[in-house]
Short mmCIF file of C-alpha atoms in Angstrom, two decimals:
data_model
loop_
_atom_site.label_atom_id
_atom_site.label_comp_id
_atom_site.label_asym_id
_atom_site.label_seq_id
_atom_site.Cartn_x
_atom_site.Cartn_y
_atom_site.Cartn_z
CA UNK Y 1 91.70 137.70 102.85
CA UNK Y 2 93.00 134.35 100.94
CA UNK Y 3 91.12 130.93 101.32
CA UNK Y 4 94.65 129.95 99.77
CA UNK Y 5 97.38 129.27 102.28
CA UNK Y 6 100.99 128.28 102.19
CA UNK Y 7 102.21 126.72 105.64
CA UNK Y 8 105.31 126.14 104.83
CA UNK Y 9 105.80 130.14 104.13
CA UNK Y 10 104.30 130.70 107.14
CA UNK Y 11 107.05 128.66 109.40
CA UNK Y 12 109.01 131.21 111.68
CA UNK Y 13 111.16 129.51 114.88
CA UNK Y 14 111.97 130.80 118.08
CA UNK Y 15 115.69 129.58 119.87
CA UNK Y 16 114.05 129.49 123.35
CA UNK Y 17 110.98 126.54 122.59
CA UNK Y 18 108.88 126.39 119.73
CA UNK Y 19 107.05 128.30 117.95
CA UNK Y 20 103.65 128.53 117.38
CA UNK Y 21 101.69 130.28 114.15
CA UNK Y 22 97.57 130.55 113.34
CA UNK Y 23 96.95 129.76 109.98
CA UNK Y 24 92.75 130.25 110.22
CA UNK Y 25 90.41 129.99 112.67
CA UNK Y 26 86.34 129.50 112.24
CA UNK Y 27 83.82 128.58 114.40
CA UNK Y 28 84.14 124.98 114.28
CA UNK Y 29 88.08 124.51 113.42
CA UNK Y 30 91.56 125.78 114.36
CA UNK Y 31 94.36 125.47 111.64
CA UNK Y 32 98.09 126.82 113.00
CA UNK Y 33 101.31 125.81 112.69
CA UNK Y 34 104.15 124.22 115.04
CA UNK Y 35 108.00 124.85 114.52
CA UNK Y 36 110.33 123.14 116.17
CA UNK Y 37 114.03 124.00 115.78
CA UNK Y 38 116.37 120.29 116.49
CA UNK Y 39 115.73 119.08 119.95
CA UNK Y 40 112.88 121.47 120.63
CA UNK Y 41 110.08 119.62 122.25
CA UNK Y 42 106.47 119.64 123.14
CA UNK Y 43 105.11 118.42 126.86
CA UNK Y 44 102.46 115.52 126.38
CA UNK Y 45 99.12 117.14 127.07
CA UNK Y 46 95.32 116.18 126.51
CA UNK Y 47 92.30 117.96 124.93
CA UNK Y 48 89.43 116.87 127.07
CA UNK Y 49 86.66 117.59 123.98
CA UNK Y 50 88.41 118.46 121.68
CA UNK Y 51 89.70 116.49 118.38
CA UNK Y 52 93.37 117.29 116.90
CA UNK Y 53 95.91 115.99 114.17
CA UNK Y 54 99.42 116.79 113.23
CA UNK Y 55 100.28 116.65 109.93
CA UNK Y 56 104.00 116.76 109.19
CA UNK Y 57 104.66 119.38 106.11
CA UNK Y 58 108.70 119.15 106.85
CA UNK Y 59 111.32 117.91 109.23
CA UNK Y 60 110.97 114.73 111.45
CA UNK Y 61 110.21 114.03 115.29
CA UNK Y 62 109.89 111.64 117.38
CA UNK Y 63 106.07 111.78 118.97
CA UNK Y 64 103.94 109.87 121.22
CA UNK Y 65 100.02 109.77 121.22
CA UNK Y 66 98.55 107.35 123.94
CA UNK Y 67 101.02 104.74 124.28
CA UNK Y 68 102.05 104.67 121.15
CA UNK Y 69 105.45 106.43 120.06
CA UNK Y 70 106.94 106.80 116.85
CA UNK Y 71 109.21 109.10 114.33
CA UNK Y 72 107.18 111.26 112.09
CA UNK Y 73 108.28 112.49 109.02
CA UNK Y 74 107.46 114.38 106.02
CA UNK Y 75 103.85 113.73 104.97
CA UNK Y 76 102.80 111.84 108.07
CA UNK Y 77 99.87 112.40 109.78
CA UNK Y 78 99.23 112.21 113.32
CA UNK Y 79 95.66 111.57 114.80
CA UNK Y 80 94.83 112.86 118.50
CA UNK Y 81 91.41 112.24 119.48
CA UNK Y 82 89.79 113.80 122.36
CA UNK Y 83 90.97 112.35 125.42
CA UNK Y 84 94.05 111.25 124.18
CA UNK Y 85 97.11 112.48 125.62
CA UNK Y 86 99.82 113.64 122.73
CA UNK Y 87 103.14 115.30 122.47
CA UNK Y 88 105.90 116.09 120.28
CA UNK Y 89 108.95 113.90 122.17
CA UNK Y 90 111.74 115.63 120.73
CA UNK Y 91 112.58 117.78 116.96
CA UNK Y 92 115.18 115.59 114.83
CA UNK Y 93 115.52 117.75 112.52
CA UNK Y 94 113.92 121.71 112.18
CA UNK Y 95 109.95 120.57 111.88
CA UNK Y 96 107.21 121.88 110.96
CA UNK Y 97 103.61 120.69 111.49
CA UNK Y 98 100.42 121.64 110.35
CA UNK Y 99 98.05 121.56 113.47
CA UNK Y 100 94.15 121.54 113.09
CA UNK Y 101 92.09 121.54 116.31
CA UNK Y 102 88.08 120.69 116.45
CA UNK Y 103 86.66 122.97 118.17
CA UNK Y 104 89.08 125.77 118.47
CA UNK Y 105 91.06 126.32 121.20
CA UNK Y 106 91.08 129.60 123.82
CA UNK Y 107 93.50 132.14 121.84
CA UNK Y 108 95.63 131.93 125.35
CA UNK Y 109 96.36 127.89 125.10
CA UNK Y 110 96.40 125.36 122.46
CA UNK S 1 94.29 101.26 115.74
CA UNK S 2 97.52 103.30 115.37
CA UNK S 3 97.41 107.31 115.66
CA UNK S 4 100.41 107.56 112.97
CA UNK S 5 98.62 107.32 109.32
CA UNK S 6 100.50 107.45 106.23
CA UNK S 7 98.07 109.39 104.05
CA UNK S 8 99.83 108.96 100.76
CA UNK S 9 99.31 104.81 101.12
CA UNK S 10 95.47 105.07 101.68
CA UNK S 11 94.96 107.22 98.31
CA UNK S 12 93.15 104.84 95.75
CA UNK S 13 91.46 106.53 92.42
CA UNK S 14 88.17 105.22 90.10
CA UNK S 15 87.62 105.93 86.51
CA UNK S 16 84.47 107.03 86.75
CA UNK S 17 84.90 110.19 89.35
CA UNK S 18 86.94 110.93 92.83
CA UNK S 19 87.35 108.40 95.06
CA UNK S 20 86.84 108.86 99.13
CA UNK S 21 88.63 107.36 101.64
CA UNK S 22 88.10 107.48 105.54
CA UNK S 23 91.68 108.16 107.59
CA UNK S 24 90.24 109.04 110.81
CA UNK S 25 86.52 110.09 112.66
CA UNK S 26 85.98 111.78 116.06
CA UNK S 27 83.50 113.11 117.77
CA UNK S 28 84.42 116.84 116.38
CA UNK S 29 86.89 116.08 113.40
CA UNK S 30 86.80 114.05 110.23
CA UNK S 31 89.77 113.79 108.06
CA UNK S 32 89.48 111.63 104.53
CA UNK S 33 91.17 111.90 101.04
CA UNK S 34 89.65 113.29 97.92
CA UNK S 35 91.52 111.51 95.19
CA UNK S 36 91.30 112.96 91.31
CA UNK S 37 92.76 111.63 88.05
CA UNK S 38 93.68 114.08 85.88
CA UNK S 39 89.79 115.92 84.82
CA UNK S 40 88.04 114.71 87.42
CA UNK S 41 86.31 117.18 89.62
CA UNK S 42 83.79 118.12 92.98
CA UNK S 43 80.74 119.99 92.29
CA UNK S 44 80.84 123.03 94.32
CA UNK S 45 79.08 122.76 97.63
CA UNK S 46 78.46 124.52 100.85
CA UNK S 47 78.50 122.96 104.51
CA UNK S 48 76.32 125.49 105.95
CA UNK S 49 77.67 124.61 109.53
CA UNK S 50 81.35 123.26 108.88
CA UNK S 51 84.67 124.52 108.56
CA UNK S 52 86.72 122.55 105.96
CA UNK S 53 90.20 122.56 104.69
CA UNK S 54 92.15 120.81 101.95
CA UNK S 55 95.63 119.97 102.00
CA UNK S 56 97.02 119.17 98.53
CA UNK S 57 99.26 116.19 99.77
CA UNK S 58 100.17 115.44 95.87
CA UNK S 59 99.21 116.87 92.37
CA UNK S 60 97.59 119.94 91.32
CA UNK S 61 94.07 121.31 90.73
CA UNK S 62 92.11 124.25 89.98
CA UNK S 63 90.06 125.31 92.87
CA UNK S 64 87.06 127.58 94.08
CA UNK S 65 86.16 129.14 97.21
CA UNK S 66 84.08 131.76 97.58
CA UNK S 67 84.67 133.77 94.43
CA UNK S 68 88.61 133.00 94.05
CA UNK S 69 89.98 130.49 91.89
CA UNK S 70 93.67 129.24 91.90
CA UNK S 71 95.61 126.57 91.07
CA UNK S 72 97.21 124.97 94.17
CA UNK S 73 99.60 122.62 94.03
CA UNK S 74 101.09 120.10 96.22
CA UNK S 75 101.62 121.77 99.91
CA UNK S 76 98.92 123.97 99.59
CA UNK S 77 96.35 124.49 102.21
CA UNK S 78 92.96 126.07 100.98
CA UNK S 79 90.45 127.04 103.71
CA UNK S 80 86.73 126.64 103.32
CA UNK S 81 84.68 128.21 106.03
CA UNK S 82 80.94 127.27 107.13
CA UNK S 83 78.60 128.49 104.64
CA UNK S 84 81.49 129.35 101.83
CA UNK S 85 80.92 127.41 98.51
CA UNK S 86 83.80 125.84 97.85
CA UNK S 87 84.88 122.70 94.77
CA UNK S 88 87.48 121.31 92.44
CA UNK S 89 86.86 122.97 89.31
CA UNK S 90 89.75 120.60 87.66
CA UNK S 91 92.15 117.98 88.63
CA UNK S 92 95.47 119.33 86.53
CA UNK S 93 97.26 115.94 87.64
CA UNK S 94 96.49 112.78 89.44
CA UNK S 95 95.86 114.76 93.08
CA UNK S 96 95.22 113.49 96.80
CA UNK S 97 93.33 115.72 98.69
CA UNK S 98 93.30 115.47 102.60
CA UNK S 99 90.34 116.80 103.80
CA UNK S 100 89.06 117.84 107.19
CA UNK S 101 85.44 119.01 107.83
CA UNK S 102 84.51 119.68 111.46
CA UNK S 103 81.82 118.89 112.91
CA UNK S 104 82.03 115.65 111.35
CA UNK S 105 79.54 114.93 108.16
CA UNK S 106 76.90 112.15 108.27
CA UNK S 107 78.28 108.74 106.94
CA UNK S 108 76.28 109.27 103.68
CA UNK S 109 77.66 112.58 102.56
CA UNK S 110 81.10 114.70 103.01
#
């Protein structure tokens, strides 16, 4: 095992929706990737106790956290607090974002 | 309060060793920046009950986790599990760190 990662080597998409890739997971923290291919989207959802970000390593979307929407690109990061509904609106471009996820998710849903 | 950050704009640097800055606190995550000038370094340390990451969002620096050492450069994502020592042996270049460490540290320390 590495402690030295490289998301953006890690990136794989899927045609159907996107795609979804664990980068490391402890006790406390969930790190994972999501890929979006253009126009791929992600449906607004909340994380009752749990604290999340998105941090945008390439691409560009369109996102909405709360009531607040705007277009995310390269470098960006996203902050979704518990509670918080978020969502990925719609891919502009093929995307990838680096997802981290306080606690971890179920390995079913995240 | 806006969810979108821009981490790059909130790096700031001091002569005298790395500077800290505060992006965003929840109840389960904290994410900050670590920002080196060239020679500046982080003891290495241990969070006994945190997970940690680093994401190099510009520069490059010699790092240690555990017992490995590499250089990581901008994009890189090094992981630092609860009870792993981990530090920045080195700043190579000016570098911004973002860091997340969840649970959240006390104000006073991180």
């Amino acid at each position: 095992m590495t402690y030295f990662l490289d998301p953006a080597s890690a990136a794989g998409f899927r045609p159907e929706t996107f795609a979804k890739a664990d980068l490391a997971r402890g006790a406390q923290l969930f790190l994972g990737l999501n890929c979006f291919e253009p126009g791929q989207r992600q449906t607004a959802h909340t994380h009752a106790d749990a604290d999340k970000f998105y941090l945008v390593v390439s691409g560009k979307a369109r996102m909405t956290v709360g009531t607040e929407t705007r277009v995310a690109g390269s470098g960006a990061l996203v902050w979704a607090p518990a509670g918080v509904p978020h969502g990925v609106d719609e891919a502009l471009e093929r995307t990838v974002l680096l997802v981290g996820i306080a606690p971890p998710p179920a390995t079913a849903r995240r």
